Every structure is written in structure tokens, then in C-alpha cells.
Coordinates of C-alpha atoms in Angstrom, one line a residue:
Chain G
M1 CA 280.7 300.2 -133.0
T2 CA 282.3 301.4 -136.2
E3 CA 278.9 302.6 -137.4
T4 CA 278.5 305.2 -134.7
A5 CA 282.1 306.3 -135.2
V6 CA 281.5 306.8 -138.9
A7 CA 278.2 308.5 -138.5
H8 CA 279.6 311.5 -136.6
P9 CA 283.3 311.5 -137.1
T10 CA 284.0 315.1 -136.2
E11 CA 281.2 315.7 -133.8
P12 CA 282.2 317.7 -130.7
A13 CA 281.6 315.9 -127.5
V14 CA 278.9 318.3 -126.3
R15 CA 276.4 319.7 -128.8
K16 CA 272.9 320.8 -128.9
A17 CA 270.5 318.6 -130.8
T18 CA 268.3 320.5 -133.2
P19 CA 264.6 319.5 -133.2
G20 CA 263.8 316.5 -135.4
E21 CA 267.4 315.6 -135.9
A22 CA 267.3 312.5 -133.8
R23 CA 264.6 310.9 -135.8
A24 CA 265.7 311.9 -139.2
P25 CA 268.8 309.7 -139.8
R26 CA 267.0 306.5 -138.8
R27 CA 265.8 304.7 -141.8
S28 CA 263.5 302.3 -140.0
G29 CA 261.9 305.2 -138.0
R30 CA 258.4 303.9 -138.3
R31 CA 259.2 300.4 -137.1
R32 CA 261.2 301.8 -134.3
I33 CA 258.3 303.8 -133.0
A34 CA 255.9 300.9 -133.4
L35 CA 258.2 298.4 -131.7
P36 CA 257.8 299.5 -128.1
Y37 CA 254.1 299.5 -128.5
L38 CA 254.2 296.0 -129.9
L39 CA 256.3 294.9 -127.0
L40 CA 253.8 296.3 -124.6
L41 CA 250.8 295.0 -126.4
P42 CA 250.6 291.6 -124.6
A43 CA 250.9 293.1 -121.2
L44 CA 248.4 295.8 -122.1
L45 CA 245.8 293.4 -123.4
L46 CA 246.1 291.1 -120.4
E47 CA 245.8 294.0 -118.0
L48 CA 242.8 295.3 -119.9
L49 CA 241.0 292.0 -119.9
V50 CA 241.7 290.9 -116.3
H51 CA 242.0 294.2 -114.5
L52 CA 240.9 297.4 -116.2
V53 CA 237.7 296.3 -118.0
P54 CA 236.5 294.3 -115.0
M55 CA 237.2 297.3 -112.9
L56 CA 235.2 299.6 -115.1
M57 CA 232.4 297.0 -115.1
G58 CA 232.6 296.9 -111.4
I59 CA 232.1 300.7 -111.2
A60 CA 229.2 300.4 -113.7
M61 CA 227.6 297.7 -111.6
S62 CA 227.8 299.8 -108.5
F63 CA 225.1 302.1 -110.1
K64 CA 222.8 299.2 -110.8
E65 CA 220.3 297.2 -108.9
L66 CA 222.2 294.0 -109.5
T67 CA 220.6 291.0 -107.9
Q68 CA 220.8 287.3 -108.7
F69 CA 218.0 287.6 -111.3
Y70 CA 220.2 289.8 -113.5
I71 CA 223.5 288.1 -112.9
R72 CA 223.8 286.4 -116.3
N73 CA 222.8 289.5 -118.0
W74 CA 224.0 292.4 -115.9
N75 CA 223.4 295.0 -118.5
E76 CA 219.7 294.6 -118.2
A77 CA 219.7 295.3 -114.5
P78 CA 217.8 298.5 -113.7
W79 CA 219.8 301.7 -113.1
S80 CA 219.7 302.7 -109.5
G81 CA 221.8 305.8 -109.4
L82 CA 223.6 306.3 -106.1
D83 CA 221.2 304.0 -104.2
N84 CA 223.9 301.4 -103.6
Y85 CA 226.2 304.0 -102.2
T86 CA 223.7 305.5 -99.9
V87 CA 222.9 302.0 -98.6
A88 CA 226.6 301.4 -98.1
I89 CA 227.3 304.6 -96.2
D90 CA 224.1 304.9 -94.2
F91 CA 225.8 304.3 -90.9
D92 CA 222.5 304.2 -89.0
A93 CA 221.3 301.2 -90.9
P94 CA 222.7 297.7 -90.4
V95 CA 224.5 297.4 -93.8
G96 CA 226.4 300.7 -93.4
Q97 CA 227.1 300.1 -89.8
A98 CA 228.6 296.7 -90.5
L99 CA 230.7 298.2 -93.3
L100 CA 232.0 301.1 -91.1
K101 CA 232.9 298.6 -88.3
S102 CA 234.7 296.4 -90.8
F103 CA 236.5 299.3 -92.3
L104 CA 237.7 300.5 -88.9
T105 CA 238.7 297.0 -87.9
T106 CA 240.7 296.8 -91.1
C107 CA 242.4 300.1 -90.5
L108 CA 243.5 299.1 -87.0
F109 CA 244.5 295.7 -88.2
T110 CA 246.6 297.1 -91.1
V111 CA 248.4 299.6 -88.9
L112 CA 249.4 297.0 -86.4
S113 CA 250.3 294.3 -88.9
V114 CA 252.3 296.6 -91.2
G115 CA 254.1 298.2 -88.1
L116 CA 255.0 294.8 -86.7
C117 CA 256.1 293.4 -90.0
W118 CA 258.3 296.3 -90.6
L119 CA 259.8 296.2 -87.1
L120 CA 260.6 292.5 -87.2
G121 CA 261.8 292.6 -90.8
T122 CA 264.1 295.6 -90.2
A123 CA 265.5 294.3 -86.9
A124 CA 266.2 290.9 -88.4
A125 CA 267.9 292.4 -91.4
I126 CA 270.1 294.7 -89.3
F127 CA 271.0 291.9 -86.9
L128 CA 271.9 289.6 -89.8
Q129 CA 274.0 292.3 -91.6
E130 CA 277.3 291.3 -90.0
N131 CA 278.6 287.9 -90.5
F132 CA 278.5 285.4 -87.7
R133 CA 278.1 281.6 -87.3
G134 CA 274.6 280.5 -88.4
R135 CA 273.9 283.7 -90.3
G136 CA 273.3 281.9 -93.6
F137 CA 271.1 279.3 -92.0
L138 CA 268.9 281.9 -90.2
R139 CA 268.6 284.0 -93.4
T140 CA 267.2 281.0 -95.2
L141 CA 265.0 279.9 -92.3
F142 CA 263.4 283.3 -92.0
L143 CA 262.2 283.1 -95.5
V144 CA 260.2 279.9 -94.9
P145 CA 257.0 281.7 -93.9
Y146 CA 257.1 283.7 -97.1
A147 CA 257.7 280.6 -99.2
L148 CA 254.9 278.5 -97.7
P149 CA 251.7 278.7 -99.6
V150 CA 249.2 280.9 -97.8
Y151 CA 246.6 278.2 -97.3
A152 CA 249.0 275.6 -95.9
A153 CA 250.4 278.1 -93.4
V154 CA 247.1 279.5 -92.4
I155 CA 245.5 276.1 -92.0
T156 CA 248.3 275.2 -89.7
W157 CA 247.7 278.3 -87.6
A158 CA 244.0 277.5 -87.6
F159 CA 244.9 274.1 -86.1
M160 CA 247.1 275.8 -83.5
F161 CA 244.3 278.1 -82.5
Q162 CA 241.7 275.2 -82.1
R163 CA 240.1 275.5 -78.7
D164 CA 240.4 271.9 -77.5
N165 CA 243.3 270.4 -79.4
G166 CA 245.4 273.4 -80.4
L167 CA 248.9 274.2 -79.3
V168 CA 248.1 277.8 -78.2
N169 CA 245.6 276.8 -75.5
H170 CA 247.8 273.9 -74.5
V171 CA 250.6 276.2 -73.7
L172 CA 248.5 279.1 -72.3
H173 CA 246.0 277.2 -70.3
D174 CA 247.4 273.7 -69.6
Q175 CA 251.1 274.6 -69.2
L176 CA 251.0 278.2 -68.0
G177 CA 247.7 278.1 -66.2
I178 CA 246.3 281.3 -67.8
G179 CA 242.5 281.6 -67.7
D180 CA 239.9 279.5 -66.0
S181 CA 239.0 277.6 -69.1
P182 CA 240.6 277.3 -72.6
A183 CA 239.9 280.4 -74.6
F184 CA 238.2 280.6 -78.0
W185 CA 240.6 282.0 -80.6
L186 CA 238.7 281.7 -83.9
I187 CA 235.4 283.2 -82.7
G188 CA 234.8 286.2 -80.4
D189 CA 237.1 289.1 -79.6
N190 CA 240.3 287.0 -79.5
S191 CA 240.0 286.3 -83.3
F192 CA 241.4 289.8 -84.0
W193 CA 244.7 288.9 -82.3
A194 CA 244.8 285.4 -83.9
L195 CA 244.4 287.0 -87.3
L196 CA 247.1 289.6 -86.5
I197 CA 249.6 287.0 -85.4
V198 CA 249.0 284.9 -88.5
S199 CA 249.3 288.0 -90.7
V200 CA 252.5 289.2 -89.1
W201 CA 254.0 285.6 -89.3
K202 CA 253.3 285.5 -93.0
G203 CA 254.1 289.1 -93.8
W204 CA 257.3 290.0 -92.0
P205 CA 259.7 288.0 -94.1
F206 CA 258.9 290.2 -97.1
A207 CA 260.0 293.3 -95.1
F208 CA 263.1 291.3 -94.1
L209 CA 263.9 290.5 -97.7
T210 CA 263.4 294.0 -98.9
V211 CA 265.4 295.7 -96.1
M212 CA 268.1 293.1 -96.6
A213 CA 268.3 294.1 -100.3
G214 CA 268.3 297.8 -99.3
L215 CA 271.2 297.3 -96.8
Q216 CA 273.4 296.0 -99.7
N217 CA 273.2 299.5 -101.2
I218 CA 274.8 301.2 -98.2
P219 CA 278.5 301.7 -98.9
R220 CA 280.7 300.0 -96.4
D221 CA 283.1 303.0 -96.0
M222 CA 280.2 305.0 -94.4
Y223 CA 280.4 302.6 -91.5
E224 CA 284.2 302.7 -91.4
A225 CA 284.2 306.5 -91.4
A226 CA 281.6 306.5 -88.6
A227 CA 283.7 304.0 -86.6
L228 CA 286.8 306.1 -87.0
D229 CA 284.8 309.0 -85.6
G230 CA 284.0 306.9 -82.6
A231 CA 280.4 305.9 -83.3
G232 CA 279.4 302.6 -81.8
V233 CA 277.2 300.0 -83.5
W234 CA 273.9 301.5 -82.1
K235 CA 274.9 305.0 -83.2
Q236 CA 275.8 303.6 -86.7
I237 CA 272.4 301.9 -86.9
R238 CA 270.6 305.1 -85.9
H239 CA 272.6 307.5 -88.0
I240 CA 273.6 305.5 -91.0
T241 CA 271.5 302.4 -91.5
L242 CA 268.0 303.7 -90.7
P243 CA 268.4 307.0 -92.7
S244 CA 269.8 305.1 -95.7
L245 CA 266.8 302.8 -95.7
R246 CA 264.4 305.8 -96.1
S247 CA 263.6 305.3 -99.8
V248 CA 263.4 301.5 -99.4
N249 CA 261.0 301.9 -96.5
Q250 CA 258.8 304.3 -98.4
V251 CA 258.1 301.7 -101.0
L252 CA 258.0 298.8 -98.5
V253 CA 255.4 300.4 -96.2
L254 CA 253.2 301.3 -99.2
V255 CA 253.3 297.8 -100.6
L256 CA 252.7 296.2 -97.2
F257 CA 249.8 298.6 -96.6
L258 CA 248.1 297.7 -99.9
W259 CA 248.6 294.0 -99.4
T260 CA 247.4 293.9 -95.9
F261 CA 244.4 296.2 -96.4
N262 CA 243.3 294.0 -99.4
D263 CA 244.1 290.7 -97.8
F264 CA 241.4 288.2 -98.4
N265 CA 243.3 284.9 -98.2
T266 CA 244.3 285.0 -94.6
P267 CA 240.9 285.6 -93.0
F268 CA 239.2 283.4 -95.6
V269 CA 241.4 280.3 -94.8
L270 CA 241.5 281.0 -91.1
F271 CA 237.8 281.6 -90.5
G272 CA 236.0 280.3 -93.6
K273 CA 233.4 282.3 -95.5
A274 CA 232.3 284.5 -92.6
A275 CA 234.8 286.0 -90.2
P276 CA 233.9 286.8 -86.6
E277 CA 232.9 290.4 -86.1
A278 CA 236.1 291.3 -84.3
A279 CA 238.2 290.2 -87.2
D280 CA 235.9 291.0 -90.1
L281 CA 238.4 292.4 -92.6
I282 CA 236.9 294.5 -95.4
S283 CA 237.7 292.2 -98.4
L284 CA 236.0 289.2 -96.8
H285 CA 233.2 291.5 -95.6
I286 CA 232.5 292.6 -99.2
Y287 CA 232.8 289.1 -100.5
Q288 CA 230.4 287.9 -97.9
S289 CA 227.9 290.6 -98.3
S290 CA 227.9 290.1 -102.1
F291 CA 227.8 286.4 -102.3
Q292 CA 225.7 285.5 -99.3
T293 CA 223.0 288.1 -99.9
W294 CA 223.4 288.0 -103.7
N295 CA 223.3 291.8 -103.7
F296 CA 226.1 292.5 -106.1
G297 CA 225.2 296.1 -106.7
T298 CA 225.9 297.1 -103.1
G299 CA 228.9 294.8 -103.0
S300 CA 230.3 296.7 -106.0
A301 CA 229.6 300.1 -104.4
M302 CA 231.5 299.0 -101.4
S303 CA 234.4 297.8 -103.5
V304 CA 234.5 301.2 -105.3
L305 CA 234.5 303.0 -102.0
L306 CA 237.4 300.8 -100.9
L307 CA 239.3 301.6 -104.1
L308 CA 238.7 305.3 -103.7
F309 CA 240.0 305.2 -100.2
L310 CA 243.1 303.3 -101.2
L311 CA 243.7 305.8 -104.1
V312 CA 243.4 308.8 -101.8
V313 CA 245.7 307.2 -99.1
T314 CA 248.3 306.2 -101.7
G315 CA 248.1 309.6 -103.4
V316 CA 248.6 311.5 -100.1
Y317 CA 251.3 309.1 -99.1
L318 CA 253.3 309.5 -102.3
L319 CA 252.8 313.3 -102.1
L320 CA 254.1 313.5 -98.5
T321 CA 257.0 311.1 -99.0
S322 CA 258.2 312.8 -102.2
R323 CA 258.0 316.2 -100.6
G324 CA 259.9 314.9 -97.6
R325 CA 262.6 313.6 -100.0
K326 CA 263.0 317.0 -101.7
T327 CA 263.4 318.9 -98.5
S328 CA 265.9 316.4 -97.1
D329 CA 268.0 316.7 -100.3
V330 CA 268.3 320.5 -99.9
Chain K
M1 CA 285.1 296.4 -85.4
A2 CA 284.0 294.6 -82.3
A3 CA 280.3 294.9 -81.5
P4 CA 279.5 295.8 -77.9
R5 CA 278.0 293.4 -75.5
S6 CA 274.6 295.1 -75.6
F7 CA 274.4 294.6 -79.3
L8 CA 275.4 290.9 -79.1
W9 CA 272.9 290.2 -76.4
A10 CA 270.1 292.0 -78.1
R11 CA 270.9 290.1 -81.3
R12 CA 271.0 286.8 -79.5
I13 CA 267.7 287.3 -77.7
F14 CA 265.9 288.8 -80.7
L15 CA 267.0 286.1 -83.1
T16 CA 266.2 283.3 -80.7
L17 CA 262.6 284.5 -80.1
L18 CA 262.1 285.2 -83.8
T19 CA 263.4 281.7 -84.7
A20 CA 260.9 280.2 -82.3
F21 CA 258.1 282.2 -83.8
V22 CA 259.0 281.2 -87.3
V23 CA 259.6 277.5 -86.5
L24 CA 256.6 276.9 -84.3
P25 CA 254.0 276.3 -87.0
V26 CA 256.4 274.3 -89.1
Y27 CA 257.1 272.0 -86.1
V28 CA 253.3 271.7 -85.5
M29 CA 252.8 270.8 -89.2
I30 CA 255.5 268.2 -89.2
S31 CA 254.8 266.6 -85.8
S32 CA 251.0 266.5 -86.2
S33 CA 251.3 265.0 -89.7
L34 CA 252.9 262.0 -88.0
K35 CA 250.2 261.4 -85.4
P36 CA 247.3 259.0 -85.5
L37 CA 243.8 260.6 -85.6
E38 CA 243.0 260.0 -81.9
D39 CA 246.1 261.9 -80.9
V40 CA 245.5 265.0 -83.1
S41 CA 241.8 265.1 -82.0
G42 CA 242.7 265.1 -78.3
K43 CA 244.9 267.5 -76.3
F44 CA 248.0 268.8 -78.1
E45 CA 251.2 267.0 -77.3
W46 CA 254.6 268.4 -78.0
F47 CA 256.1 265.0 -78.6
P48 CA 253.9 262.5 -80.5
S49 CA 253.6 259.2 -78.7
G50 CA 252.6 256.9 -81.5
L51 CA 254.4 257.9 -84.7
T52 CA 252.7 256.9 -87.9
L53 CA 253.1 257.5 -91.6
R54 CA 249.5 256.6 -92.2
P55 CA 248.3 260.2 -92.9
Y56 CA 250.7 260.4 -95.8
V57 CA 249.0 257.4 -97.4
D58 CA 245.5 258.4 -96.5
I59 CA 245.7 262.0 -97.9
W60 CA 245.6 260.7 -101.5
E61 CA 242.4 258.7 -100.7
T62 CA 240.4 261.2 -98.7
V63 CA 240.4 263.8 -101.4
P64 CA 241.7 263.5 -105.0
L65 CA 244.9 265.3 -104.0
A66 CA 246.9 264.0 -107.0
D67 CA 244.4 265.6 -109.4
Y68 CA 244.6 268.9 -107.5
F69 CA 248.4 268.7 -107.6
V70 CA 248.4 268.3 -111.3
N71 CA 246.0 271.2 -111.7
S72 CA 248.1 273.4 -109.5
I73 CA 251.3 272.5 -111.3
V74 CA 249.8 273.1 -114.8
V75 CA 248.1 276.4 -113.8
A76 CA 251.0 277.9 -111.8
G77 CA 253.6 276.6 -114.3
A78 CA 251.9 278.0 -117.3
A79 CA 251.0 281.3 -115.6
T80 CA 254.7 281.7 -114.6
V81 CA 256.1 281.0 -118.1
F82 CA 253.7 283.4 -119.9
S83 CA 253.8 286.1 -117.2
V84 CA 257.6 286.1 -117.3
L85 CA 257.7 286.3 -121.1
V86 CA 255.1 289.1 -121.3
A87 CA 257.0 291.0 -118.5
I88 CA 260.3 290.7 -120.3
F89 CA 258.8 292.3 -123.5
A90 CA 257.1 295.1 -121.5
A91 CA 260.1 295.8 -119.3
Y92 CA 262.4 295.9 -122.4
A93 CA 260.2 298.5 -124.0
V94 CA 260.0 300.6 -120.8
S95 CA 263.7 300.3 -120.1
R96 CA 265.1 300.9 -123.6
Y97 CA 262.7 303.1 -125.5
T98 CA 261.2 306.5 -125.0
F99 CA 257.7 306.6 -126.4
R100 CA 254.4 308.5 -125.9
G101 CA 252.3 307.1 -123.1
K102 CA 255.2 305.4 -121.3
R103 CA 254.4 307.0 -118.0
V104 CA 250.7 306.4 -118.3
F105 CA 251.5 302.7 -119.0
T106 CA 253.8 302.2 -116.0
V107 CA 251.5 304.0 -113.6
T108 CA 248.4 302.2 -114.8
V109 CA 250.1 298.8 -114.6
L110 CA 251.5 299.4 -111.2
S111 CA 248.2 300.8 -109.8
T112 CA 246.4 297.5 -110.8
Q113 CA 248.4 296.1 -107.8
M114 CA 246.3 298.4 -105.7
F115 CA 242.9 297.1 -106.8
P116 CA 241.1 295.0 -104.3
G117 CA 240.7 291.5 -105.8
I118 CA 237.1 291.6 -104.7
L119 CA 236.3 294.5 -107.0
F120 CA 237.0 292.6 -110.2
L121 CA 236.1 289.0 -109.1
L122 CA 232.5 289.2 -110.1
P123 CA 233.0 291.3 -113.3
L124 CA 235.8 288.9 -114.4
F125 CA 233.6 286.0 -113.8
L126 CA 230.9 287.5 -116.0
I127 CA 233.4 288.4 -118.7
Y128 CA 234.7 284.8 -118.8
V129 CA 231.1 283.4 -118.9
N130 CA 230.2 285.8 -121.7
I131 CA 233.4 285.0 -123.7
G132 CA 232.5 281.4 -123.3
N133 CA 228.9 281.9 -124.6
A134 CA 230.0 284.1 -127.5
T135 CA 233.1 282.1 -128.7
G136 CA 232.8 278.7 -127.1
I137 CA 236.2 279.2 -125.4
A138 CA 235.7 278.0 -121.9
L139 CA 237.5 280.3 -119.6
F140 CA 235.2 280.0 -116.6
G141 CA 236.0 276.9 -114.6
S142 CA 238.9 275.9 -116.9
R143 CA 242.6 275.8 -116.3
E144 CA 243.1 278.3 -119.1
G145 CA 240.9 280.9 -117.4
L146 CA 242.8 280.5 -114.2
I147 CA 246.2 280.7 -116.0
L148 CA 245.0 283.9 -117.7
T149 CA 243.9 285.4 -114.4
Y150 CA 247.0 284.4 -112.5
L151 CA 249.5 285.5 -115.1
T152 CA 248.3 289.1 -114.7
F153 CA 248.6 289.0 -110.9
S154 CA 252.4 288.9 -110.9
L155 CA 252.7 291.1 -114.0
P156 CA 252.9 294.6 -112.4
F157 CA 255.6 293.6 -109.9
S158 CA 257.5 291.6 -112.6
I159 CA 257.5 294.5 -115.1
W160 CA 258.6 296.9 -112.4
M161 CA 261.4 294.7 -111.1
L162 CA 262.6 293.7 -114.6
T163 CA 262.6 297.3 -115.8
G164 CA 264.9 298.2 -112.9
Y165 CA 267.1 295.2 -113.7
F166 CA 267.3 296.0 -117.4
D167 CA 268.2 299.6 -116.6
S168 CA 271.2 298.3 -114.6
I169 CA 272.5 296.5 -117.7
P170 CA 274.7 298.9 -119.7
R171 CA 273.1 300.0 -123.0
E172 CA 276.5 299.5 -124.7
L173 CA 275.8 295.8 -124.5
D174 CA 272.7 295.8 -126.7
E175 CA 274.1 298.6 -128.9
A176 CA 277.0 296.4 -129.6
A177 CA 274.7 293.5 -130.4
K178 CA 272.8 295.7 -132.8
V179 CA 275.9 296.8 -134.6
D180 CA 276.8 293.1 -135.0
G181 CA 273.6 292.7 -136.9
C182 CA 271.1 291.7 -134.2
G183 CA 267.6 293.1 -134.4
P184 CA 266.1 294.6 -131.3
I185 CA 264.3 291.3 -130.4
S186 CA 267.3 289.1 -130.9
A187 CA 269.4 291.6 -129.0
L188 CA 266.9 291.3 -126.2
F189 CA 267.2 287.5 -126.1
R190 CA 270.9 287.1 -126.8
V191 CA 272.2 289.9 -124.7
I192 CA 269.8 291.3 -122.2
V193 CA 267.9 288.2 -121.1
P194 CA 271.2 286.3 -120.3
A195 CA 272.6 289.3 -118.5
A196 CA 269.4 289.7 -116.5
S197 CA 268.9 286.0 -115.7
P198 CA 269.0 286.5 -111.9
G199 CA 266.3 289.1 -112.2
I200 CA 264.3 286.8 -114.4
I201 CA 264.6 283.9 -112.1
A202 CA 263.5 286.1 -109.2
V203 CA 260.5 287.2 -111.1
A204 CA 259.6 283.7 -112.1
V205 CA 259.8 282.5 -108.5
Y206 CA 257.5 285.4 -107.5
A207 CA 255.0 284.6 -110.3
F208 CA 255.0 280.9 -109.4
M209 CA 254.4 281.5 -105.7
T210 CA 251.7 284.0 -106.4
A211 CA 249.8 281.5 -108.5
W212 CA 250.5 278.5 -106.2
G213 CA 249.2 280.3 -103.2
E214 CA 246.1 282.2 -104.6
V215 CA 242.8 281.3 -102.9
L216 CA 240.0 283.7 -103.8
F217 CA 239.8 283.2 -107.5
A218 CA 240.7 279.6 -107.2
S219 CA 237.7 279.0 -105.0
V220 CA 235.3 280.8 -107.3
M221 CA 236.7 280.0 -110.8
T222 CA 237.3 276.3 -110.6
N223 CA 235.0 273.2 -110.8
D224 CA 235.4 269.6 -109.7
T225 CA 237.9 268.8 -112.4
T226 CA 240.0 271.9 -112.3
R227 CA 240.2 272.5 -108.6
T228 CA 243.6 273.5 -107.3
L229 CA 245.4 272.7 -104.1
A230 CA 244.3 276.0 -102.6
V231 CA 240.7 274.8 -102.6
G232 CA 241.2 271.1 -102.4
L233 CA 243.0 271.2 -99.1
Q234 CA 239.7 272.3 -97.5
G235 CA 238.3 268.9 -98.4
Y236 CA 239.8 267.2 -95.3
A237 CA 237.2 268.9 -93.1
T238 CA 234.0 266.9 -93.2
Q239 CA 230.9 267.8 -91.3
N240 CA 231.7 265.6 -88.4
D241 CA 235.4 265.6 -88.2
V242 CA 238.5 267.4 -89.3
Y243 CA 241.3 265.0 -90.2
W244 CA 244.0 267.3 -88.8
N245 CA 246.8 264.9 -89.2
Q246 CA 245.9 264.5 -92.9
V247 CA 245.5 268.3 -93.3
M248 CA 249.0 268.8 -91.9
A249 CA 250.5 266.0 -94.0
A250 CA 248.8 267.4 -97.1
S251 CA 249.9 270.9 -96.2
L252 CA 253.5 269.7 -95.9
V253 CA 253.4 267.8 -99.2
V254 CA 252.0 270.8 -101.1
S255 CA 254.5 273.1 -99.5
V256 CA 257.7 271.2 -99.9
P257 CA 258.1 271.8 -103.7
V258 CA 257.6 275.6 -103.4
V259 CA 259.6 276.0 -100.2
V260 CA 262.6 273.9 -101.5
G261 CA 262.5 275.7 -104.9
F262 CA 262.2 279.1 -103.2
L263 CA 265.1 278.5 -100.8
L264 CA 267.3 277.3 -103.6
L265 CA 266.6 280.4 -105.6
Q266 CA 266.3 282.9 -102.8
R267 CA 269.6 284.6 -103.4
Y268 CA 268.4 285.5 -106.9
L269 CA 265.3 287.1 -105.3
V270 CA 267.5 289.2 -103.0
A271 CA 269.8 290.1 -106.0
G272 CA 266.7 290.9 -108.1
L273 CA 265.2 293.1 -105.4
T274 CA 268.5 294.9 -105.0
A275 CA 268.9 295.7 -108.6
G276 CA 265.3 296.1 -109.6
A277 CA 262.9 297.2 -107.0
V278 CA 265.0 298.9 -104.3
K279 CA 266.2 302.0 -106.0

């Protein structure tokens, strides 16, 4: 503390720094510049090894005719230009058609799942904002789906959706008498809804957690002022709580979108290696078309297309939300 | 301020339904894990007629569950420790220094969150195999390879969250430590790390859960001796039969450690999110 005081004893409180001045007095300037890079080095190396280099390799692979013969030595695989891409997006041929169908299924699934997760999470967080008996218990209980390992939770749902010995058909068919015969949930068209329910069950607590954290940043006196003005609870939620959550929601929705769109674990555990057509999410679809047919070139091209799509959506989203923020500040 | 009736009723109904939705699978898991095989194979029963602890004994025999357990603990534990350490260094650099390329770094690291795992599964597999052939370090199929992979999964979120958390710690604290003779690194560990411990616990919980629950890489990158619980749990389904009672018992056994740990530490996660991520 004394050092800073001694260094500029008569400095005025506000002054303009001249260029280069900040660096000059530091004796260990070099080390200081190197230090942040050294601190970042482990993270950088790990990201390079596990994410960035593999991603670049994946992009390179998408331009090659990569079949099982070349898998140990992928560099030798013949160059195929855009062939993999034309196969992937030829929507008249079976491969492209299946990819398009899977993509559209994933879009619909993601919109529904993110929407429901957000809705349940936000409503639960708002209802648990005020103190009442049992609030702490519910807060903890609601985090259980988030804490359960994916495979344990999804296996349990798979059991509940069994046609003959599952809870869902027991309730719907045996107890409520819906349908002539017990329905199939893990094959056929119903599988979409089964997957959606599992995804929402597993995903909404994250929205709950995030919104709950966001609510703590809203100053209490805003509510008090509103109450003095005669605004009831519902009005306060509409005019204070929800608008204050804007920036939290912007991040939350983006994160939920990316996680849901890329989700592999849920369909993989629920359906096994091949999902029914109605619930054929894109990650599992690409996995299946790469590893079942051993056509890694096309699989890579599909992955790159998926990545491009996510990049564009994220870019547009960030652009729109940041512009929205600017105009609302004015 | 008294809440109106409409609010109280809406709250009551909503919370009741949501509780039922949350609890249902947990109830199925617990009750089915206590049923004999004939019962879980037949029609579902809300109340088990013949309670038995047999599945809890059998799960260890049907598949080598204990080995999978050890693998999962080693992999998730090591991935957590290293990931948190690496994230602390990186977040410290981002939070406390201005340097060239800072923005590029944060954007790059965060955007890796966006990559579909499927895009780099095969390349990573090939890299690990090639490293193994070139140096003799077995990354493919080994615990080390899985640790390395998992520790990067939680890294982007951890760095992001810890940067926010470190930003909320007044700079005067580490300036004072430096004046007292601490170097930047010892200032980090003596002042910032203790002050940010809730955030660090939150990040550790997140990293552990990510590693404990991962399925895709676990199913491709492990072999018989390194298999984790994520893959091992599928062993209760044989060609003829699925031992649902054992599946449920095993699910419960592998869940209890993480769920209890998480619920004990959850207030840190909320605190960490408040300070770090939600800004």
C-alpha cells in the first residue's frame, strides 16, 4: 500500500496517461507480459488437443473418401472434394432425405424442449421466490433430476416407457382405460413425445437454477416501490421480474438450445444405437450413419454442416439480442 | 405484502404437479429396485408386494459393477481436480490481466461448447491412437485418455464462471497481497482462491457431474478394464432378459453419491451462478 502512495505522491486524482507510461516504470515488464500467457497455456493446449485440432481434422476428413480401409491412416484417404457434402444435401437420395428429416425433427424437438424447460424453470423459480413452508425442501428436490447421472435417469424412463411392464402404460391403459391396447413408446411415432418428456424432465432444473440465480440480482426495493404504487403480485411479475430476467434469459436460452440440439446421451440411452425415425435426433443420426455404415467422410460432412448451422444461428441470435439490448437502454 | 388468492392457488397447483413429475421416476427407481424379477417383468405395480433386497446383492455379480465404480471415480475425480486447476489459472489471467488475444481466447474457448461432440469423436479417437503409436503413451482405451477428454468438457463453462467470480473480488485484495511481498501466483492461491471458494466448489461440482454422466466418449473410448458406469450399466440387459430390478438398483447406487454431494453443495452452485455466470 505504501508503495503506490510513494510512487505518485502528488499526482492529481484525474490525469491523462501518456502512451507507454504505464509499462515504463515496471521493472519486471517482460515477465508480466508473459505471465498471463503462461497461465492460459494449459487451458489452451488442452483445448487445442481435444477440441480445436480434432475439429480441424474433422473438417479435413469431410473432404475425403474416408472408409474403414483408411481409418488407421486417414491422411492416405483419397481426396473427394465436395462429394461428401453433395451426398449429405442431396435431398432426393436416401442419405440426404434422412438427414433432412432428422434435422427437422431435431429443430422441432429443440424448440419444444427449450420452451418447456424455460417455462417450467422460470415458473418454479418465481413461485419459490417468496418464503413459505417447504420452500427449501422443494428447492432441493427440484434439483434432483439435474444431479442424477444422465444414464441412470434415462434408463429409468426407458423402464417406465416399456410397453408391457412400464408405469406409463399401466396408468394410461390399465388405470385410465385410454386406447384399445397398450401403446408402444420407444418405437414408432410416440417415441418423439417420450424423448421430449425425458429431455424436459432432465433439462428444466438447469433453467430453474439459472433463473433462481438471476432473481437474486433484482433489488427488493423495486418490488416495494411497485407495491406502494398498488401493483399486485401478478403485475409485479410481469413488469419487474420478467423484464429483469432479460439478460439471464438471453444466455440461458442459447445454452439450452446448444445443449439440446447437440444432445446425444438422452436418445442414445433411451433407444440404443439407432433411434426410431420419429425421434431420430441429429447427433445420434450422424453417429449412426458414420459408425454403422463406416462412411466417416459423409459423417464428417454432416457434422460440419451441423456446426455451420449452429454457428449461424448463434451469430444471428447474439446479433439480435445485443441490438435489442441497445435499443431498450436508450 | 400479502399475495392474492389467485397467486397462492396457482403456486399450489403448479408446485404439486411439478413435484409429482420430478418424483415419479425416482419413486419408480426405488420401488422397482426392491422387487423380485417376476414382479418387474410383469405388469407395473405401484406398491411392491414382495419386497426384497436381493437386487442390491446381485448387481455386483451380474456385471463387474465395483470395477466400473472405481473407474468412474478415478476418471471423474482426476478430471475434476485438473479441470478446476487449469480453469483457475486461465480465469485469473482473463480476470486480472489485459493482454493481446484475450478476446480471441475467451471467444474460442466458449465456442468449443458449441461443437457437436460427434464432430470430434472420430478425429480425437484417431489422434489418441496415433499418439499411442508414436510415443507409447496409451490414451485410447485408458483412464488417462478419458480424464484428458473429460477435463476439457467442463473447462469452457468453468473458465467463464470463475472469471466472473474473480471479477467480483476487489482488486485491492490481491494488490495488497502483492505489496506484502506475494508474487502473482501466491497472491492467487493465498487471496483469490480462498475468497472465490464458493465459485470454485460450484465449478468442481459441475466438472464432476459432467464427467460422471458422460456417455458418448465413454462408450467409444473405453475397453473391458476401463469401462465406466455410463457404459457398464447397459450390461444388465442380456439378449433374453432385462434385469430391470437390478438396473434400477444399480442406477440408484451410482446416483446416490453424486446426488447427495450435489444437494449438499447446491447453494454454492446458485451462489456461483449468481456471481459468475449471470451478469
